[in-house]
PDB file of C-alpha atoms and ligand atoms in Angstrom:
ATOM      1  CA  GLU O  23      22.814 -37.553-118.751  1.00 83.00           C
ATOM      2  CA  ALA O  24      22.985 -41.166-117.564  1.00 96.00           C
ATOM      3  CA  LEU O  25      24.671 -43.688-119.885  1.00 98.00           C
ATOM      4  CA  ILE O  26      22.330 -46.422-118.664  1.00 98.00           C
ATOM      5  CA  ARG O  27      18.794 -45.777-117.507  1.00 98.00           C
ATOM      6  CA  LEU O  28      16.392 -48.472-116.369  1.00 98.00           C
ATOM      7  CA  GLU O  29      12.764 -47.365-116.102  1.00 98.00           C
ATOM      8  CA  GLN O  30      10.447 -49.604-114.086  1.00 98.00           C
ATOM      9  CA  VAL O  31      12.059 -52.735-115.484  1.00 98.00           C
ATOM     10  CA  ALA O  32      10.403 -56.004-114.462  1.00 98.00           C
ATOM     11  CA  LYS O  33      11.154 -59.626-115.260  1.00 98.00           C
ATOM     12  CA  ALA O  34       9.516 -62.833-114.044  1.00 98.00           C
ATOM     13  CA  TYR O  35      10.476 -66.396-114.922  1.00 98.00           C
ATOM     14  CA  ALA O  36       7.946 -69.094-115.675  1.00 96.00           C
ATOM     15  CA  GLY O  37       7.043 -70.960-112.476  1.00 94.00           C
ATOM     16  CA  GLN O  38       5.105 -74.161-111.878  1.00 93.00           C
ATOM     17  CA  ASP O  39       1.844 -72.355-111.082  1.00 94.00           C
ATOM     18  CA  ALA O  40       2.422 -68.625-111.313  1.00 95.00           C
ATOM     19  CA  PRO O  41       5.287 -66.540-112.771  1.00 95.00           C
ATOM     20  CA  LEU O  42       8.165 -66.007-110.324  1.00 96.00           C
ATOM     21  CA  PRO O  43       9.220 -62.356-110.218  1.00 97.00           C
ATOM     22  CA  ALA O  44      13.028 -61.946-110.338  1.00 98.00           C
ATOM     23  CA  VAL O  45      13.174 -58.157-110.881  1.00 98.00           C
ATOM     24  CA  ARG O  46      10.235 -56.043-109.721  1.00 98.00           C
ATOM     25  CA  GLY O  47      10.012 -52.663-111.388  1.00 98.00           C
ATOM     26  CA  VAL O  48      13.556 -51.404-110.915  1.00 98.00           C
ATOM     27  CA  SER O  49      14.479 -47.851-111.913  1.00 98.00           C
ATOM     28  CA  LEU O  50      18.157 -46.980-111.911  1.00 98.00           C
ATOM     29  CA  GLU O  51      20.618 -44.560-113.486  1.00 98.00           C
ATOM     30  CA  ILE O  52      24.270 -45.269-114.130  1.00 98.00           C
ATOM     31  CA  ALA O  53      26.471 -42.354-115.143  1.00 98.00           C
ATOM     32  CA  ARG O  54      28.987 -42.503-117.952  1.00 98.00           C
ATOM     33  CA  GLY O  55      32.428 -43.339-116.558  1.00 98.00           C
ATOM     34  CA  ASP O  56      31.139 -44.767-113.289  1.00 98.00           C
ATOM     35  CA  ILE O  57      32.060 -48.012-111.591  1.00 98.00           C
ATOM     36  CA  PHE O  58      28.683 -49.173-110.359  1.00 98.00           C
ATOM     37  CA  GLY O  59      28.192 -52.130-108.027  1.00 98.00           C
ATOM     38  CA  ILE O  60      25.064 -54.221-107.614  1.00 98.00           C
ATOM     39  CA  ILE O  61      25.211 -56.138-104.374  1.00 98.00           C
ATOM     40  CA  GLY O  62      22.846 -58.465-102.545  1.00 97.00           C
ATOM     41  CA  LYS O  63      22.247 -62.028-101.455  1.00 96.00           C
ATOM     42  CA  SER O  64      22.006 -64.998-103.781  1.00 96.00           C
ATOM     43  CA  GLY O  65      18.619 -64.992-105.533  1.00 97.00           C
ATOM     44  CA  ALA O  66      18.064 -61.239-105.046  1.00 98.00           C
ATOM     45  CA  GLY O  67      17.861 -60.690-108.820  1.00 98.00           C
ATOM     46  CA  LYS O  68      21.298 -59.141-109.434  1.00 98.00           C
ATOM     47  CA  SER O  69      22.271 -61.331-112.342  1.00 98.00           C
ATOM     48  CA  THR O  70      18.863 -60.931-113.956  1.00 98.00           C
ATOM     49  CA  LEU O  71      19.120 -57.151-113.593  1.00 98.00           C
ATOM     50  CA  LEU O  72      22.554 -57.171-115.264  1.00 98.00           C
ATOM     51  CA  ARG O  73      21.264 -59.328-118.120  1.00 98.00           C
ATOM     52  CA  LEU O  74      18.346 -56.945-118.571  1.00 98.00           C
ATOM     53  CA  ILE O  75      20.836 -54.141-119.316  1.00 98.00           C
ATOM     54  CA  ASN O  76      22.024 -55.819-122.527  1.00 97.00           C
ATOM     55  CA  LEU O  77      18.700 -57.539-123.132  1.00 97.00           C
ATOM     56  CA  LEU O  78      20.102 -61.046-122.658  1.00 96.00           C
ATOM     57  CA  GLU O  79      16.821 -61.133-120.741  1.00 97.00           C
ATOM     58  CA  ARG O  80      13.960 -59.264-122.348  1.00 97.00           C
ATOM     59  CA  PRO O  81      11.981 -57.292-119.738  1.00 98.00           C
ATOM     60  CA  ASP O  82       8.293 -58.063-119.296  1.00 98.00           C
ATOM     61  CA  SER O  83       7.758 -54.333-118.872  1.00 98.00           C
ATOM     62  CA  GLY O  84       9.751 -51.134-118.552  1.00 98.00           C
ATOM     63  CA  ARG O  85      12.455 -49.544-120.665  1.00 98.00           C
ATOM     64  CA  VAL O  86      16.211 -50.028-120.913  1.00 98.00           C
ATOM     65  CA  ILE O  87      17.884 -46.909-122.255  1.00 98.00           C
ATOM     66  CA  VAL O  88      21.570 -47.002-123.154  1.00 98.00           C
ATOM     67  CA  ASP O  89      23.249 -43.901-124.540  1.00 96.00           C
ATOM     68  CA  GLY O  90      19.862 -42.331-125.203  1.00 95.00           C
ATOM     69  CA  ARG O  91      18.425 -45.319-127.077  1.00 96.00           C
ATOM     70  CA  ASP O  92      15.615 -47.547-125.833  1.00 98.00           C
ATOM     71  CA  LEU O  93      16.973 -51.056-126.431  1.00 98.00           C
ATOM     72  CA  THR O  94      13.548 -52.617-125.886  1.00 97.00           C
ATOM     73  CA  ALA O  95      12.283 -50.762-128.964  1.00 97.00           C
ATOM     74  CA  LEU O  96      15.046 -51.844-131.358  1.00 97.00           C
ATOM     75  CA  SER O  97      14.727 -54.387-134.143  1.00 96.00           C
ATOM     76  CA  LYS O  98      16.709 -57.633-133.746  1.00 95.00           C
ATOM     77  CA  ARG O  99      19.322 -56.373-136.143  1.00 94.00           C
ATOM     78  CA  ALA O 100      19.707 -52.958-134.478  1.00 96.00           C
ATOM     79  CA  LEU O 101      19.881 -54.656-131.084  1.00 96.00           C
ATOM     80  CA  ARG O 102      22.699 -56.901-132.288  1.00 93.00           C
ATOM     81  CA  THR O 103      24.677 -53.800-133.243  1.00 93.00           C
ATOM     82  CA  ALA O 104      23.825 -51.946-130.023  1.00 95.00           C
ATOM     83  CA  ARG O 105      24.940 -54.937-127.948  1.00 95.00           C
ATOM     84  CA  GLN O 106      28.476 -54.577-129.244  1.00 94.00           C
ATOM     85  CA  SER O 107      28.849 -51.519-127.043  1.00 96.00           C
ATOM     86  CA  LEU O 108      27.937 -53.673-124.020  1.00 98.00           C
ATOM     87  CA  GLY O 109      30.733 -56.132-123.199  1.00 98.00           C
ATOM     88  CA  MET O 110      30.105 -58.818-120.607  1.00 98.00           C
ATOM     89  CA  ILE O 111      32.159 -61.145-118.405  1.00 98.00           C
ATOM     90  CA  PHE O 112      31.040 -64.032-116.194  1.00 98.00           C
ATOM     91  CA  GLN O 113      31.978 -65.931-113.057  1.00 98.00           C
ATOM     92  CA  GLN O 114      32.936 -69.048-115.048  1.00 97.00           C
ATOM     93  CA  PHE O 115      34.738 -67.066-117.785  1.00 97.00           C
ATOM     94  CA  ASN O 116      32.831 -68.780-120.669  1.00 97.00           C
ATOM     95  CA  LEU O 117      35.873 -69.153-122.916  1.00 98.00           C
ATOM     96  CA  LEU O 118      35.943 -71.329-126.014  1.00 97.00           C
ATOM     97  CA  GLN O 119      37.864 -74.436-124.964  1.00 95.00           C
ATOM     98  CA  ASN O 120      39.460 -75.724-128.140  1.00 93.00           C
ATOM     99  CA  VAL O 121      40.890 -72.567-129.629  1.00 96.00           C
ATOM    100  CA  THR O 122      43.780 -70.291-128.654  1.00 98.00           C
ATOM    101  CA  VAL O 123      43.633 -67.205-126.477  1.00 98.00           C
ATOM    102  CA  PHE O 124      44.061 -65.203-129.671  1.00 98.00           C
ATOM    103  CA  GLU O 125      40.996 -66.808-131.249  1.00 98.00           C
ATOM    104  CA  ASN O 126      38.935 -66.334-128.097  1.00 98.00           C
ATOM    105  CA  VAL O 127      39.567 -62.603-128.235  1.00 98.00           C
ATOM    106  CA  ALA O 128      39.154 -62.496-132.029  1.00 98.00           C
ATOM    107  CA  PHE O 129      35.833 -64.369-131.858  1.00 97.00           C
ATOM    108  CA  PRO O 130      33.434 -61.407-131.529  1.00 97.00           C
ATOM    109  CA  LEU O 131      35.320 -59.518-134.234  1.00 97.00           C
ATOM    110  CA  ARG O 132      34.951 -62.472-136.605  1.00 97.00           C
ATOM    111  CA  VAL O 133      31.283 -63.074-135.747  1.00 95.00           C
ATOM    112  CA  HIS O 134      30.353 -59.444-136.331  1.00 93.00           C
ATOM    113  CA  ARG O 135      32.854 -59.030-139.198  1.00 93.00           C
ATOM    114  CA  THR O 136      34.141 -55.940-137.445  1.00 93.00           C
ATOM    115  CA  LEU O 137      37.752 -56.406-138.541  1.00 96.00           C
ATOM    116  CA  ARG O 138      39.861 -58.927-140.410  1.00 95.00           C
ATOM    117  CA  GLY O 139      43.447 -59.718-141.288  1.00 97.00           C
ATOM    118  CA  GLU O 140      46.146 -57.511-139.820  1.00 98.00           C
ATOM    119  CA  ALA O 141      43.688 -54.995-138.349  1.00 98.00           C
ATOM    120  CA  LEU O 142      42.016 -57.804-136.427  1.00 98.00           C
ATOM    121  CA  ALA O 143      45.341 -59.169-135.209  1.00 98.00           C
ATOM    122  CA  ALA O 144      46.392 -55.688-134.083  1.00 98.00           C
ATOM    123  CA  ARG O 145      43.142 -55.194-132.138  1.00 98.00           C
ATOM    124  CA  VAL O 146      43.518 -58.583-130.456  1.00 98.00           C
ATOM    125  CA  ARG O 147      47.124 -57.829-129.475  1.00 98.00           C
ATOM    126  CA  GLU O 148      46.061 -54.451-128.113  1.00 98.00           C
ATOM    127  CA  CYS O 149      43.349 -56.036-125.945  1.00 98.00           C
ATOM    128  CA  LEU O 150      45.674 -58.751-124.665  1.00 98.00           C
ATOM    129  CA  ASP O 151      48.185 -56.037-123.849  1.00 98.00           C
ATOM    130  CA  ILE O 152      45.617 -54.154-121.766  1.00 98.00           C
ATOM    131  CA  VAL O 153      45.006 -57.228-119.585  1.00 98.00           C
ATOM    132  CA  GLY O 154      48.703 -58.137-119.423  1.00 98.00           C
ATOM    133  CA  LEU O 155      48.500 -61.364-121.433  1.00 98.00           C
ATOM    134  CA  ALA O 156      50.345 -60.435-124.626  1.00 97.00           C
ATOM    135  CA  ASP O 157      52.613 -63.457-124.184  1.00 97.00           C
ATOM    136  CA  LYS O 158      49.741 -65.991-123.928  1.00 98.00           C
ATOM    137  CA  SER O 159      48.282 -65.412-127.403  1.00 98.00           C
ATOM    138  CA  ALA O 160      48.974 -68.975-128.599  1.00 98.00           C
ATOM    139  CA  SER O 161      47.958 -70.742-125.350  1.00 98.00           C
ATOM    140  CA  TYR O 162      44.756 -72.729-124.905  1.00 97.00           C
ATOM    141  CA  SER O 163      42.411 -71.967-122.030  1.00 93.00           C
ATOM    142  CA  ALA O 164      43.123 -75.328-120.359  1.00 93.00           C
ATOM    143  CA  GLN O 165      46.704 -74.105-119.881  1.00 95.00           C
ATOM    144  CA  LEU O 166      45.625 -70.943-118.047  1.00 97.00           C
ATOM    145  CA  SER O 167      44.959 -70.164-114.390  1.00 98.00           C
ATOM    146  CA  GLY O 168      41.551 -68.828-113.341  1.00 98.00           C
ATOM    147  CA  GLY O 169      42.879 -65.283-113.178  1.00 98.00           C
ATOM    148  CA  GLN O 170      44.380 -65.590-116.646  1.00 98.00           C
ATOM    149  CA  LYS O 171      41.097 -66.974-117.992  1.00 98.00           C
ATOM    150  CA  GLN O 172      39.219 -63.990-116.623  1.00 98.00           C
ATOM    151  CA  ARG O 173      41.792 -61.669-118.237  1.00 98.00           C
ATOM    152  CA  VAL O 174      41.170 -63.362-121.586  1.00 98.00           C
ATOM    153  CA  ALA O 175      37.428 -62.916-121.064  1.00 98.00           C
ATOM    154  CA  ILE O 176      37.990 -59.220-120.333  1.00 98.00           C
ATOM    155  CA  ALA O 177      40.161 -58.854-123.446  1.00 98.00           C
ATOM    156  CA  ARG O 178      37.425 -60.548-125.505  1.00 98.00           C
ATOM    157  CA  ALA O 179      34.824 -58.198-124.062  1.00 98.00           C
ATOM    158  CA  LEU O 180      37.024 -55.212-124.951  1.00 98.00           C
ATOM    159  CA  ALA O 181      37.626 -56.322-128.537  1.00 98.00           C
ATOM    160  CA  SER O 182      34.470 -54.597-129.770  1.00 97.00           C
ATOM    161  CA  GLN O 183      35.503 -51.385-127.967  1.00 98.00           C
ATOM    162  CA  PRO O 184      32.420 -51.284-125.738  1.00 98.00           C
ATOM    163  CA  ALA O 185      31.285 -48.245-123.771  1.00 98.00           C
ATOM    164  CA  VAL O 186      30.178 -50.522-120.924  1.00 98.00           C
ATOM    165  CA  LEU O 187      31.580 -53.653-119.327  1.00 98.00           C
ATOM    166  CA  LEU O 188      28.961 -55.750-117.510  1.00 98.00           C
ATOM    167  CA  CYS O 189      30.587 -58.038-114.934  1.00 98.00           C
ATOM    168  CA  ASP O 190      28.610 -60.918-113.378  1.00 98.00           C
ATOM    169  CA  GLU O 191      30.391 -62.130-110.230  1.00 98.00           C
ATOM    170  CA  PRO O 192      33.746 -61.817-112.055  1.00 98.00           C
ATOM    171  CA  THR O 193      35.877 -62.693-109.032  1.00 98.00           C
ATOM    172  CA  SER O 194      33.682 -65.248-107.266  1.00 97.00           C
ATOM    173  CA  ALA O 195      35.666 -68.190-108.651  1.00 97.00           C
ATOM    174  CA  LEU O 196      39.012 -66.592-107.748  1.00 97.00           C
ATOM    175  CA  ASP O 197      41.186 -66.454-104.620  1.00 97.00           C
ATOM    176  CA  THR O 198      41.824 -63.211-102.749  1.00 96.00           C
ATOM    177  CA  GLU O 199      45.086 -62.310-104.430  1.00 97.00           C
ATOM    178  CA  THR O 200      43.784 -63.034-107.933  1.00 98.00           C
ATOM    179  CA  THR O 201      40.618 -61.096-107.138  1.00 97.00           C
ATOM    180  CA  ARG O 202      42.710 -58.071-106.266  1.00 97.00           C
ATOM    181  CA  ALA O 203      44.589 -58.315-109.565  1.00 97.00           C
ATOM    182  CA  ILE O 204      41.365 -58.597-111.602  1.00 98.00           C
ATOM    183  CA  LEU O 205      39.898 -55.581-109.769  1.00 98.00           C
ATOM    184  CA  ASP O 206      43.069 -53.677-110.709  1.00 97.00           C
ATOM    185  CA  VAL O 207      42.475 -54.571-114.365  1.00 98.00           C
ATOM    186  CA  LEU O 208      38.841 -53.391-114.181  1.00 98.00           C
ATOM    187  CA  ARG O 209      39.881 -50.132-112.494  1.00 98.00           C
ATOM    188  CA  ASP O 210      42.542 -49.596-115.148  1.00 97.00           C
ATOM    189  CA  ILE O 211      40.059 -50.166-117.981  1.00 98.00           C
ATOM    190  CA  ASN O 212      37.678 -47.683-116.399  1.00 98.00           C
ATOM    191  CA  ARG O 213      40.367 -45.052-116.009  1.00 97.00           C
ATOM    192  CA  ARG O 214      42.402 -45.458-119.191  1.00 97.00           C
ATOM    193  CA  LEU O 215      39.720 -46.505-121.661  1.00 97.00           C
ATOM    194  CA  SER O 216      36.816 -44.621-120.036  1.00 97.00           C
ATOM    195  CA  VAL O 217      34.759 -47.804-120.010  1.00 98.00           C
ATOM    196  CA  THR O 218      31.774 -47.659-117.648  1.00 98.00           C
ATOM    197  CA  VAL O 219      31.861 -50.725-115.381  1.00 98.00           C
ATOM    198  CA  VAL O 220      28.775 -52.376-113.876  1.00 98.00           C
ATOM    199  CA  ILE O 221      29.604 -55.206-111.511  1.00 98.00           C
ATOM    200  CA  VAL O 222      27.340 -57.709-109.774  1.00 98.00           C
ATOM    201  CA  THR O 223      28.787 -59.277-106.657  1.00 97.00           C
ATOM    202  CA  HIS O 224      27.789 -60.731-103.316  1.00 95.00           C
ATOM    203  CA  GLU O 225      31.111 -59.576-101.829  1.00 95.00           C
ATOM    204  CA  LEU O 226      31.098 -56.273 -99.983  1.00 94.00           C
ATOM    205  CA  SER O 227      34.914 -56.205-100.131  1.00 95.00           C
ATOM    206  CA  VAL O 228      34.754 -56.080-103.935  1.00 96.00           C
ATOM    207  CA  VAL O 229      32.355 -53.128-103.862  1.00 96.00           C
ATOM    208  CA  ARG O 230      34.554 -51.374-101.316  1.00 94.00           C
ATOM    209  CA  ALA O 231      37.708 -51.838-103.319  1.00 95.00           C
ATOM    210  CA  LEU O 232      36.315 -50.890-106.715  1.00 96.00           C
ATOM    211  CA  CYS O 233      32.987 -49.101-106.895  1.00 97.00           C
ATOM    212  CA  ARG O 234      31.981 -45.445-106.737  1.00 97.00           C
ATOM    213  CA  HIS O 235      28.268 -46.167-106.519  1.00 97.00           C
ATOM    214  CA  VAL O 236      26.368 -49.159-105.258  1.00 98.00           C
ATOM    215  CA  ALA O 237      22.793 -50.411-105.399  1.00 98.00           C
ATOM    216  CA  VAL O 238      21.620 -53.013-102.904  1.00 98.00           C
ATOM    217  CA  MET O 239      19.116 -55.578-104.181  1.00 98.00           C
ATOM    218  CA  GLU O 240      16.679 -57.578-102.105  1.00 98.00           C
ATOM    219  CA  ASP O 241      13.951 -59.836-103.443  1.00 98.00           C
ATOM    220  CA  GLY O 242      13.950 -58.266-106.917  1.00 98.00           C
ATOM    221  CA  SER O 243      14.032 -54.638-105.792  1.00 98.00           C
ATOM    222  CA  VAL O 244      16.712 -52.009-105.266  1.00 98.00           C
ATOM    223  CA  VAL O 245      16.290 -51.206-101.583  1.00 98.00           C
ATOM    224  CA  GLU O 246      19.232 -48.841-101.104  1.00 97.00           C
ATOM    225  CA  GLN O 247      21.642 -46.783-103.177  1.00 97.00           C
ATOM    226  CA  ALA O 248      24.825 -45.123-102.019  1.00 96.00           C
ATOM    227  CA  ARG O 249      27.882 -43.246-103.152  1.00 95.00           C
ATOM    228  CA  ILE O 250      31.150 -44.673-101.885  1.00 92.00           C
ATOM    229  CA  ASP O 251      33.602 -42.042-100.743  1.00 78.00           C
ATOM    230  CA  GLY O 252      37.241 -42.845-100.192  1.00 66.00           C
ATOM    231  CA  HIS O 253      36.583 -46.575-100.020  1.00 52.00           C
ATOM    232  CA  GLN O 254      34.198 -46.069 -97.099  1.00 52.00           C
ATOM    233  CA  LEU O 255      30.798 -47.602 -97.607  1.00 48.00           C
ATOM    234  CA  ALA O 256      28.350 -44.957 -96.456  1.00 44.00           C
ATOM    235  CA  LEU O 257      25.062 -46.796 -96.433  1.00 42.00           C
TER     236      LEU O 257
HETATM  237  P1  LIG G   1      21.193 -63.286-108.067  1.00 79.87           P
HETATM  238  O1  LIG G   1      22.059 -62.947-109.223  1.00 79.87           O
HETATM  239  O2  LIG G   1      21.012 -62.145-107.113  1.00 79.87           O
HETATM  240  O3  LIG G   1      21.624 -64.542-107.354  1.00 79.87           O
HETATM  241  P2  LIG G   1      19.245 -64.115-110.037  1.00 79.87           P
HETATM  242  O4  LIG G   1      18.937 -62.955-110.897  1.00 79.87           O
HETATM  243  O5  LIG G   1      20.200 -65.136-110.551  1.00 79.87           O
HETATM  244  O6  LIG G   1      19.722 -63.563-108.614  1.00 79.87           O
HETATM  245  O7  LIG G   1      17.893 -64.859-109.663  1.00 79.87           O
HETATM  246  C1  LIG G   1      16.742 -64.180-109.183  1.00 79.87           C
HETATM  247  C2  LIG G   1      15.593 -65.174-109.082  1.00 79.87           C
HETATM  248  O8  LIG G   1      15.240 -65.646-110.380  1.00 79.87           O
HETATM  249  C3  LIG G   1      15.931 -66.405-108.269  1.00 79.87           C
HETATM  250  O9  LIG G   1      14.781 -66.798-107.589  1.00 79.87           O
HETATM  251  C4  LIG G   1      16.303 -67.425-109.327  1.00 79.87           C
HETATM  252  O10 LIG G   1      16.052 -68.733-108.869  1.00 79.87           O
HETATM  253  C5  LIG G   1      15.408 -67.049-110.484  1.00 79.87           C
HETATM  254  N1  LIG G   1      15.983 -67.337-111.793  1.00 79.87           N
HETATM  255  C6  LIG G   1      17.136 -66.850-112.272  1.00 79.87           C
HETATM  256  N2  LIG G   1      17.368 -67.274-113.529  1.00 79.87           N
HETATM  257  C7  LIG G   1      16.323 -68.067-113.855  1.00 79.87           C
HETATM  258  C8  LIG G   1      15.962 -68.815-115.019  1.00 79.87           C
HETATM  259  N3  LIG G   1      16.724 -68.800-116.114  1.00 79.87           N
HETATM  260  N4  LIG G   1      14.799 -69.509-114.993  1.00 79.87           N
HETATM  261  C9  LIG G   1      14.029 -69.514-113.894  1.00 79.87           C
HETATM  262  N5  LIG G   1      14.298 -68.818-112.768  1.00 79.87           N
HETATM  263  C10 LIG G   1      15.430 -68.107-112.738  1.00 79.87           C
HETATM  264  P1  LIG G   2      41.129 -63.774-141.740  1.00 79.87           P
HETATM  265  O1  LIG G   2      39.870 -64.497-141.377  1.00 79.87           O
HETATM  266  O2  LIG G   2      40.969 -62.291-141.728  1.00 79.87           O
HETATM  267  O3  LIG G   2      41.818 -64.313-142.961  1.00 79.87           O
HETATM  268  P2  LIG G   2      43.290 -65.042-140.271  1.00 79.87           P
HETATM  269  O4  LIG G   2      42.831 -66.307-139.657  1.00 79.87           O
HETATM  270  O5  LIG G   2      44.106 -65.145-141.511  1.00 79.87           O
HETATM  271  O6  LIG G   2      42.077 -64.032-140.467  1.00 79.87           O
HETATM  272  O7  LIG G   2      44.134 -64.235-139.168  1.00 79.87           O
HETATM  273  C1  LIG G   2      44.137 -62.833-139.129  1.00 79.87           C
HETATM  274  C2  LIG G   2      45.437 -62.345-138.578  1.00 79.87           C
HETATM  275  O8  LIG G   2      45.607 -62.817-137.236  1.00 79.87           O
HETATM  276  C3  LIG G   2      46.623 -62.834-139.376  1.00 79.87           C
HETATM  277  O9  LIG G   2      47.546 -61.767-139.508  1.00 79.87           O
HETATM  278  C4  LIG G   2      47.205 -63.945-138.533  1.00 79.87           C
HETATM  279  O10 LIG G   2      48.589 -64.072-138.710  1.00 79.87           O
HETATM  280  C5  LIG G   2      46.887 -63.455-137.131  1.00 79.87           C
HETATM  281  N1  LIG G   2      46.800 -64.555-136.150  1.00 79.87           N
HETATM  282  C6  LIG G   2      46.013 -65.660-136.201  1.00 79.87           C
HETATM  283  N2  LIG G   2      46.185 -66.446-135.107  1.00 79.87           N
HETATM  284  C7  LIG G   2      47.113 -65.822-134.337  1.00 79.87           C
HETATM  285  C8  LIG G   2      47.728 -66.113-133.059  1.00 79.87           C
HETATM  286  N3  LIG G   2      47.436 -67.220-132.338  1.00 79.87           N
HETATM  287  N4  LIG G   2      48.618 -65.212-132.560  1.00 79.87           N
HETATM  288  C9  LIG G   2      48.903 -64.109-133.248  1.00 79.87           C
HETATM  289  N5  LIG G   2      48.375 -63.775-134.445  1.00 79.87           N
HETATM  290  C10 LIG G   2      47.491 -64.616-134.999  1.00 79.87           C
END
């Protein structure tokens, strides 16, 4: 059984005259434990598709089924809870600027009142440990490199112990060496924590290095899907 199933999901944005379709009836299955890449040119609809998986964008039609539950059918409150199993990271990291690394990672736990006190601190330390930033707990994001910022964002996404990590161009703001290190972290999270990883990228090298399956998007549609064997793209 697929962990994520999209059924004929469509999304258009408001245009000047007519709606502009960004995703046109995409159906897709992502298996539990997979590292799944979504690749394609700028404007192909990759980011919209990713945001449809956690309902950051609400589909105009179609169903989004995660772990057997149709997210499009949930109440606001139930959706808020379901979303905690879908962590997300971004190209520009989206960290809180004026608080410490610790508080950035603690933020979702405080918002959702998941944990407090020592249990919260222990969870935060654990997540910082996973991304190799245990020693940066008291730093502010302005003091961090791009790679370190993305590690903090990953730790924050992991704080709620998600089943899925949605990654939107997570290495596009990073140099080659830092990219490699972040891909190592994502691979490690997939292997050790059994987190299913979905990654949007325009870089074929990222898909090659990391993914086991890939979908190619063009003009709002998935035009090709492939399994990647032994780091060889077999399209
Ligand atoms: P990609 O991630 O592949 O670059 P996007 O999903 O960001 O593609 O965009 C797909 C299409 O939807 C593009 O034409 C883009 O301009 C448009 N689009 C994306 N986000 C919005 C938005 N918030 N409002 C209006 N149009 C948008
Ligand atoms: P609560 O809202 O549950 O009272 P607190 O703000 O008191 O939470 O902090 C919870 C725990 O996190 C405490 O044990 C505190 O010492 C620890 N903590 C807070 N900030 C940091 C930090 N920058 N580094 C390490 N531990 C921290």
